[in-house]
Amino acid sequence: MDIYNIFLANVGAPIHMQAQCCAAYDRHLSRFVNVPMTILQLGIREGGALQMWKRWLGPNARIVGIDHDEGCTRHADEQIIVYTGNASDPAFLRAIVADLGLIDVVVDDGTHHMRDVLSSFDFLYERISPNGVYIIQATHTAYIPDYGGGLNESGTIIQRFKDLVDEMHANHVHDNALRPTDFTRSISSMTVYESILVFEKAIAPNRNVLRVGGA
């Protein structure tokens, strides 16, 4: 069953999610279905999304959730691991990464406050697997002052995304005005949906221009 139908058919713990997320999940995460992998979700709420991942990704997936609410530990089972703490605290995340090892997918559905979104991204992006995916949901909060946002406001995930588009293309910037970084070397694609950002990594993506065919 595809993830959208799993979402619609849910009768267990509630899932709070924009339906359009399913299209992004299917496009960017379907390669992880029924293969050994680890997905880390920031923000658990009532636990329904963890069960959705379990049903969609299959028995080979290790599903991990983080939430500040200690009551969320009730959602743990033989396939689901739950940590309680601050998902934007680098020390806390460092301990989790050390415990888990390689993480393939991160889905940030946490506080949606800019300071937390950026702190989590700054720590976790570089630590996901070389072919990993980082998804940030509810990015419309980057335009809401109560979440630290605002149109063209510095310090939002949307403004960071715009800067990272430049960083992605640093190899093509003349006069060393922008030097390539680890992000430049690791990123394969950056996709924008309404209220969703997706970052996909790749091992040594082929950036060469090739000429094939002809006489």
PDB file of C-alpha atoms in Angstrom:
ATOM      1  CA  MET A   1       0.000   0.000   0.000  1.00  0.00           C
ATOM      2  CA  ASP A   2       1.316   3.469  -0.817  1.00  0.00           C
ATOM      3  CA  ILE A   3       1.905   5.932   1.973  1.00  0.00           C
ATOM      4  CA  TYR A   4      -1.022   8.184   1.065  1.00  0.00           C
ATOM      5  CA  ASN A   5      -3.494   5.331   1.452  1.00  0.00           C
ATOM      6  CA  ILE A   6      -1.810   4.260   4.679  1.00  0.00           C
ATOM      7  CA  PHE A   7      -2.266   7.821   5.915  1.00  0.00           C
ATOM      8  CA  LEU A   8      -5.935   7.966   4.882  1.00  0.00           C
ATOM      9  CA  ALA A   9      -6.696   4.531   6.320  1.00  0.00           C
ATOM     10  CA  ASN A  10      -5.205   5.300   9.722  1.00  0.00           C
ATOM     11  CA  VAL A  11      -7.517   4.380  12.601  1.00  0.00           C
ATOM     12  CA  GLY A  12      -4.879   4.215  15.311  1.00  0.00           C
ATOM     13  CA  ALA A  13      -2.993   7.030  17.029  1.00  0.00           C
ATOM     14  CA  PRO A  14      -3.684  10.349  15.263  1.00  0.00           C
ATOM     15  CA  ILE A  15      -1.373  11.626  12.534  1.00  0.00           C
ATOM     16  CA  HIS A  16      -1.069  15.418  12.249  1.00  0.00           C
ATOM     17  CA  MET A  17       0.299  16.098   8.769  1.00  0.00           C
ATOM     18  CA  GLN A  18      -0.426  17.956   5.572  1.00  0.00           C
ATOM     19  CA  ALA A  19      -1.659  15.418   3.023  1.00  0.00           C
ATOM     20  CA  GLN A  20       0.779  16.853   0.456  1.00  0.00           C
ATOM     21  CA  CYS A  21       3.632  15.471   2.553  1.00  0.00           C
ATOM     22  CA  CYS A  22       2.763  12.019   1.265  1.00  0.00           C
ATOM     23  CA  ALA A  23       3.676  12.990  -2.301  1.00  0.00           C
ATOM     24  CA  ALA A  24       7.075  14.231  -1.105  1.00  0.00           C
ATOM     25  CA  TYR A  25       7.633  11.091   0.957  1.00  0.00           C
ATOM     26  CA  ASP A  26       6.746   8.849  -1.974  1.00  0.00           C
ATOM     27  CA  ARG A  27       9.047  10.742  -4.331  1.00  0.00           C
ATOM     28  CA  HIS A  28      12.074  10.969  -2.053  1.00  0.00           C
ATOM     29  CA  LEU A  29      11.814   8.022   0.339  1.00  0.00           C
ATOM     30  CA  SER A  30      10.274   5.128  -1.598  1.00  0.00           C
ATOM     31  CA  ARG A  31      13.744   3.705  -2.283  1.00  0.00           C
ATOM     32  CA  PHE A  32      13.974   2.935   1.443  1.00  0.00           C
ATOM     33  CA  VAL A  33      10.859   0.723   1.512  1.00  0.00           C
ATOM     34  CA  ASN A  34      11.605  -2.843   2.651  1.00  0.00           C
ATOM     35  CA  VAL A  35      15.357  -2.294   2.985  1.00  0.00           C
ATOM     36  CA  PRO A  36      17.416  -1.956   6.179  1.00  0.00           C
ATOM     37  CA  MET A  37      17.403   1.728   7.111  1.00  0.00           C
ATOM     38  CA  THR A  38      17.016   4.169   9.998  1.00  0.00           C
ATOM     39  CA  ILE A  39      14.580   7.080  10.002  1.00  0.00           C
ATOM     40  CA  LEU A  40      14.676   9.743  12.705  1.00  0.00           C
ATOM     41  CA  GLN A  41      11.608  11.904  13.261  1.00  0.00           C
ATOM     42  CA  LEU A  42      11.880  15.087  15.316  1.00  0.00           C
ATOM     43  CA  GLY A  43       8.539  15.574  17.039  1.00  0.00           C
ATOM     44  CA  ILE A  44       6.250  12.670  17.918  1.00  0.00           C
ATOM     45  CA  ARG A  45       3.006  14.222  19.173  1.00  0.00           C
ATOM     46  CA  GLU A  46       0.472  11.413  19.471  1.00  0.00           C
ATOM     47  CA  GLY A  47       2.649   8.806  17.786  1.00  0.00           C
ATOM     48  CA  GLY A  48       0.614   8.117  14.660  1.00  0.00           C
ATOM     49  CA  ALA A  49       3.409   9.061  12.249  1.00  0.00           C
ATOM     50  CA  LEU A  50       5.760   6.516  13.811  1.00  0.00           C
ATOM     51  CA  GLN A  51       3.224   3.783  13.092  1.00  0.00           C
ATOM     52  CA  MET A  52       2.763   5.131   9.570  1.00  0.00           C
ATOM     53  CA  TRP A  53       6.498   4.790   8.923  1.00  0.00           C
ATOM     54  CA  LYS A  54       6.411   1.279  10.335  1.00  0.00           C
ATOM     55  CA  ARG A  55       3.575   0.202   8.038  1.00  0.00           C
ATOM     56  CA  TRP A  56       5.054   1.836   4.949  1.00  0.00           C
ATOM     57  CA  LEU A  57       8.794   1.234   5.290  1.00  0.00           C
ATOM     58  CA  GLY A  58       8.388  -2.354   6.419  1.00  0.00           C
ATOM     59  CA  PRO A  59       9.989  -4.645   9.004  1.00  0.00           C
ATOM     60  CA  ASN A  60      13.597  -3.828   8.069  1.00  0.00           C
ATOM     61  CA  ALA A  61      13.266  -0.166   9.072  1.00  0.00           C
ATOM     62  CA  ARG A  62      14.473   1.138  12.408  1.00  0.00           C
ATOM     63  CA  ILE A  63      12.138   3.961  13.372  1.00  0.00           C
ATOM     64  CA  VAL A  64      13.317   6.547  15.880  1.00  0.00           C
ATOM     65  CA  GLY A  65      11.407   9.449  17.367  1.00  0.00           C
ATOM     66  CA  ILE A  66      12.442  12.381  19.545  1.00  0.00           C
ATOM     67  CA  ASP A  67      10.098  14.495  21.629  1.00  0.00           C
ATOM     68  CA  HIS A  68      10.404  16.666  24.745  1.00  0.00           C
ATOM     69  CA  ASP A  69       7.321  14.979  26.251  1.00  0.00           C
ATOM     70  CA  GLU A  70       8.390  11.992  28.357  1.00  0.00           C
ATOM     71  CA  GLY A  71       4.943  10.492  27.857  1.00  0.00           C
ATOM     72  CA  CYS A  72       5.913   9.783  24.258  1.00  0.00           C
ATOM     73  CA  THR A  73       7.930   6.770  25.415  1.00  0.00           C
ATOM     74  CA  ARG A  74       4.620   4.866  25.347  1.00  0.00           C
ATOM     75  CA  HIS A  75       4.930   4.787  21.562  1.00  0.00           C
ATOM     76  CA  ALA A  76       8.068   2.629  21.620  1.00  0.00           C
ATOM     77  CA  ASP A  77       7.833  -1.007  20.556  1.00  0.00           C
ATOM     78  CA  GLU A  78      10.010  -3.739  19.059  1.00  0.00           C
ATOM     79  CA  GLN A  79      10.684  -1.602  15.954  1.00  0.00           C
ATOM     80  CA  ILE A  80      10.289   1.924  17.303  1.00  0.00           C
ATOM     81  CA  ILE A  81      12.821   3.685  19.558  1.00  0.00           C
ATOM     82  CA  VAL A  82      11.793   6.828  21.422  1.00  0.00           C
ATOM     83  CA  TYR A  83      14.127   9.380  22.987  1.00  0.00           C
ATOM     84  CA  THR A  84      12.897  12.251  25.116  1.00  0.00           C
ATOM     85  CA  GLY A  85      14.763  15.537  25.134  1.00  0.00           C
ATOM     86  CA  ASN A  86      15.457  18.686  23.152  1.00  0.00           C
ATOM     87  CA  ALA A  87      15.863  17.846  19.463  1.00  0.00           C
ATOM     88  CA  SER A  88      17.707  21.129  18.886  1.00  0.00           C
ATOM     89  CA  ASP A  89      20.343  20.483  21.573  1.00  0.00           C
ATOM     90  CA  PRO A  90      23.603  19.395  19.896  1.00  0.00           C
ATOM     91  CA  ALA A  91      24.815  17.552  23.007  1.00  0.00           C
ATOM     92  CA  PHE A  92      21.587  15.541  23.177  1.00  0.00           C
ATOM     93  CA  LEU A  93      21.693  14.812  19.441  1.00  0.00           C
ATOM     94  CA  ARG A  94      25.355  13.831  19.631  1.00  0.00           C
ATOM     95  CA  ALA A  95      24.515  11.161  22.193  1.00  0.00           C
ATOM     96  CA  ILE A  96      21.685   9.839  20.027  1.00  0.00           C
ATOM     97  CA  VAL A  97      23.851   9.671  16.905  1.00  0.00           C
ATOM     98  CA  ALA A  98      26.524   7.843  18.897  1.00  0.00           C
ATOM     99  CA  ASP A  99      23.876   5.401  20.103  1.00  0.00           C
ATOM    100  CA  LEU A 100      22.199   4.807  16.751  1.00  0.00           C
ATOM    101  CA  GLY A 101      25.083   4.932  14.320  1.00  0.00           C
ATOM    102  CA  LEU A 102      24.153   5.740  10.733  1.00  0.00           C
ATOM    103  CA  ILE A 103      20.875   7.598  10.127  1.00  0.00           C
ATOM    104  CA  ASP A 104      19.438   7.526   6.609  1.00  0.00           C
ATOM    105  CA  VAL A 105      16.475   9.875   6.850  1.00  0.00           C
ATOM    106  CA  VAL A 106      15.590  12.796   9.121  1.00  0.00           C
ATOM    107  CA  VAL A 107      12.080  14.243   9.174  1.00  0.00           C
ATOM    108  CA  ASP A 108      11.812  17.460  11.163  1.00  0.00           C
ATOM    109  CA  ASP A 109       8.242  17.824  12.384  1.00  0.00           C
ATOM    110  CA  GLY A 110       9.200  19.322  15.735  1.00  0.00           C
ATOM    111  CA  THR A 111       8.566  22.779  17.151  1.00  0.00           C
ATOM    112  CA  HIS A 112       8.773  24.473  13.720  1.00  0.00           C
ATOM    113  CA  HIS A 113      10.467  27.421  15.441  1.00  0.00           C
ATOM    114  CA  MET A 114      13.308  28.782  13.355  1.00  0.00           C
ATOM    115  CA  ARG A 115      15.977  28.547  16.018  1.00  0.00           C
ATOM    116  CA  ASP A 116      15.148  24.876  16.610  1.00  0.00           C
ATOM    117  CA  VAL A 117      14.819  23.978  12.930  1.00  0.00           C
ATOM    118  CA  LEU A 118      18.190  25.524  12.116  1.00  0.00           C
ATOM    119  CA  SER A 119      19.958  24.063  15.136  1.00  0.00           C
ATOM    120  CA  SER A 120      18.744  20.545  14.309  1.00  0.00           C
ATOM    121  CA  PHE A 121      19.623  20.921  10.632  1.00  0.00           C
ATOM    122  CA  ASP A 122      23.091  22.335  11.333  1.00  0.00           C
ATOM    123  CA  PHE A 123      23.936  19.332  13.492  1.00  0.00           C
ATOM    124  CA  LEU A 124      22.161  16.454  11.781  1.00  0.00           C
ATOM    125  CA  TYR A 125      22.490  17.126   8.048  1.00  0.00           C
ATOM    126  CA  GLU A 126      26.201  16.405   7.933  1.00  0.00           C
ATOM    127  CA  ARG A 127      25.711  13.283  10.044  1.00  0.00           C
ATOM    128  CA  ILE A 128      23.125  11.473   7.946  1.00  0.00           C
ATOM    129  CA  SER A 129      24.294   8.778   5.563  1.00  0.00           C
ATOM    130  CA  PRO A 130      26.083   9.801   2.335  1.00  0.00           C
ATOM    131  CA  ASN A 131      22.912   8.922   0.404  1.00  0.00           C
ATOM    132  CA  GLY A 132      20.580  10.275   3.055  1.00  0.00           C
ATOM    133  CA  VAL A 133      17.544  12.552   2.926  1.00  0.00           C
ATOM    134  CA  TYR A 134      16.657  15.457   5.233  1.00  0.00           C
ATOM    135  CA  ILE A 135      13.036  16.671   5.180  1.00  0.00           C
ATOM    136  CA  ILE A 136      11.724  19.742   6.977  1.00  0.00           C
ATOM    137  CA  GLN A 137       7.962  20.098   7.295  1.00  0.00           C
ATOM    138  CA  ALA A 138       5.753  23.122   8.025  1.00  0.00           C
ATOM    139  CA  THR A 139       8.312  25.553   6.633  1.00  0.00           C
ATOM    140  CA  HIS A 140       5.553  28.139   6.262  1.00  0.00           C
ATOM    141  CA  THR A 141       6.422  29.048   9.856  1.00  0.00           C
ATOM    142  CA  ALA A 142       9.477  30.798   8.387  1.00  0.00           C
ATOM    143  CA  TYR A 143       7.046  33.607   7.534  1.00  0.00           C
ATOM    144  CA  ILE A 144       5.370  33.788  10.972  1.00  0.00           C
ATOM    145  CA  PRO A 145       6.878  36.152  13.583  1.00  0.00           C
ATOM    146  CA  ASP A 146       5.777  33.980  16.527  1.00  0.00           C
ATOM    147  CA  TYR A 147       8.022  31.239  15.130  1.00  0.00           C
ATOM    148  CA  GLY A 148      10.984  33.545  14.570  1.00  0.00           C
ATOM    149  CA  GLY A 149      10.033  34.137  10.964  1.00  0.00           C
ATOM    150  CA  GLY A 150       9.004  36.880   8.566  1.00  0.00           C
ATOM    151  CA  LEU A 151       9.281  37.657   4.861  1.00  0.00           C
ATOM    152  CA  ASN A 152      12.985  38.039   3.979  1.00  0.00           C
ATOM    153  CA  GLU A 153      13.786  37.784   7.677  1.00  0.00           C
ATOM    154  CA  SER A 154      17.352  36.649   8.335  1.00  0.00           C
ATOM    155  CA  GLY A 155      17.762  33.542  10.444  1.00  0.00           C
ATOM    156  CA  THR A 156      14.957  31.477   8.922  1.00  0.00           C
ATOM    157  CA  ILE A 157      15.187  28.105   7.227  1.00  0.00           C
ATOM    158  CA  ILE A 158      13.857  29.673   4.009  1.00  0.00           C
ATOM    159  CA  GLN A 159      16.661  32.250   3.946  1.00  0.00           C
ATOM    160  CA  ARG A 160      19.169  29.496   4.758  1.00  0.00           C
ATOM    161  CA  PHE A 161      17.782  27.444   1.877  1.00  0.00           C
ATOM    162  CA  LYS A 162      18.301  30.366  -0.505  1.00  0.00           C
ATOM    163  CA  ASP A 163      21.908  30.711   0.670  1.00  0.00           C
ATOM    164  CA  LEU A 164      22.453  26.965   0.320  1.00  0.00           C
ATOM    165  CA  VAL A 165      21.373  27.128  -3.328  1.00  0.00           C
ATOM    166  CA  ASP A 166      24.420  29.362  -3.853  1.00  0.00           C
ATOM    167  CA  GLU A 167      26.599  27.058  -1.753  1.00  0.00           C
ATOM    168  CA  MET A 168      25.430  24.089  -3.822  1.00  0.00           C
ATOM    169  CA  HIS A 169      26.778  25.850  -6.938  1.00  0.00           C
ATOM    170  CA  ALA A 170      30.015  27.089  -5.365  1.00  0.00           C
ATOM    171  CA  ASN A 171      32.124  25.153  -7.887  1.00  0.00           C
ATOM    172  CA  HIS A 172      30.825  27.494 -10.592  1.00  0.00           C
ATOM    173  CA  VAL A 173      31.453  30.774  -8.791  1.00  0.00           C
ATOM    174  CA  HIS A 174      34.425  32.672 -10.243  1.00  0.00           C
ATOM    175  CA  ASP A 175      37.206  34.508  -8.399  1.00  0.00           C
ATOM    176  CA  ASN A 176      36.818  32.348  -5.270  1.00  0.00           C
ATOM    177  CA  ALA A 177      33.939  34.541  -4.152  1.00  0.00           C
ATOM    178  CA  LEU A 178      32.293  31.410  -2.749  1.00  0.00           C
ATOM    179  CA  ARG A 179      34.427  28.395  -1.950  1.00  0.00           C
ATOM    180  CA  PRO A 180      33.064  24.839  -2.097  1.00  0.00           C
ATOM    181  CA  THR A 181      32.170  23.328   1.264  1.00  0.00           C
ATOM    182  CA  ASP A 182      31.240  19.902   2.600  1.00  0.00           C
ATOM    183  CA  PHE A 183      27.657  20.826   1.753  1.00  0.00           C
ATOM    184  CA  THR A 184      28.673  21.609  -1.848  1.00  0.00           C
ATOM    185  CA  ARG A 185      30.351  18.231  -2.135  1.00  0.00           C
ATOM    186  CA  SER A 186      27.571  16.207  -0.514  1.00  0.00           C
ATOM    187  CA  ILE A 187      24.317  17.680  -1.824  1.00  0.00           C
ATOM    188  CA  SER A 188      22.617  16.087  -4.811  1.00  0.00           C
ATOM    189  CA  SER A 189      19.320  17.962  -4.890  1.00  0.00           C
ATOM    190  CA  MET A 190      17.293  20.552  -3.008  1.00  0.00           C
ATOM    191  CA  THR A 191      13.542  20.447  -3.548  1.00  0.00           C
ATOM    192  CA  VAL A 192      10.952  23.018  -2.512  1.00  0.00           C
ATOM    193  CA  TYR A 193       7.316  22.174  -1.980  1.00  0.00           C
ATOM    194  CA  GLU A 194       4.737  24.466  -0.448  1.00  0.00           C
ATOM    195  CA  SER A 195       5.715  24.252   3.238  1.00  0.00           C
ATOM    196  CA  ILE A 196       8.226  21.403   2.748  1.00  0.00           C
ATOM    197  CA  LEU A 197      11.967  21.411   2.049  1.00  0.00           C
ATOM    198  CA  VAL A 198      13.882  18.304   1.003  1.00  0.00           C
ATOM    199  CA  PHE A 199      17.671  17.889   0.906  1.00  0.00           C
ATOM    200  CA  GLU A 200      19.094  14.773  -0.776  1.00  0.00           C
ATOM    201  CA  LYS A 201      22.710  13.732  -0.506  1.00  0.00           C
ATOM    202  CA  ALA A 202      24.654  11.533  -2.915  1.00  0.00           C
ATOM    203  CA  ILE A 203      28.080   9.923  -2.933  1.00  0.00           C
ATOM    204  CA  ALA A 204      30.276  11.824  -5.424  1.00  0.00           C
ATOM    205  CA  PRO A 205      27.419  13.046  -7.632  1.00  0.00           C
ATOM    206  CA  ASN A 206      28.470  13.293 -11.291  1.00  0.00           C
ATOM    207  CA  ARG A 207      28.779  17.019 -11.935  1.00  0.00           C
ATOM    208  CA  ASN A 208      30.724  16.712 -15.183  1.00  0.00           C
ATOM    209  CA  VAL A 209      29.360  17.901 -18.504  1.00  0.00           C
ATOM    210  CA  LEU A 210      29.541  15.010 -20.943  1.00  0.00           C
ATOM    211  CA  ARG A 211      29.345  15.054 -24.735  1.00  0.00           C
ATOM    212  CA  VAL A 212      28.056  11.826 -26.242  1.00  0.00           C
ATOM    213  CA  GLY A 213      27.024  10.828 -29.724  1.00  0.00           C
ATOM    214  CA  GLY A 214      27.698  12.740 -32.929  1.00  0.00           C
ATOM    215  CA  ALA A 215      30.201  11.955 -35.672  1.00  0.00           C
TER     216      ALA A 215
END
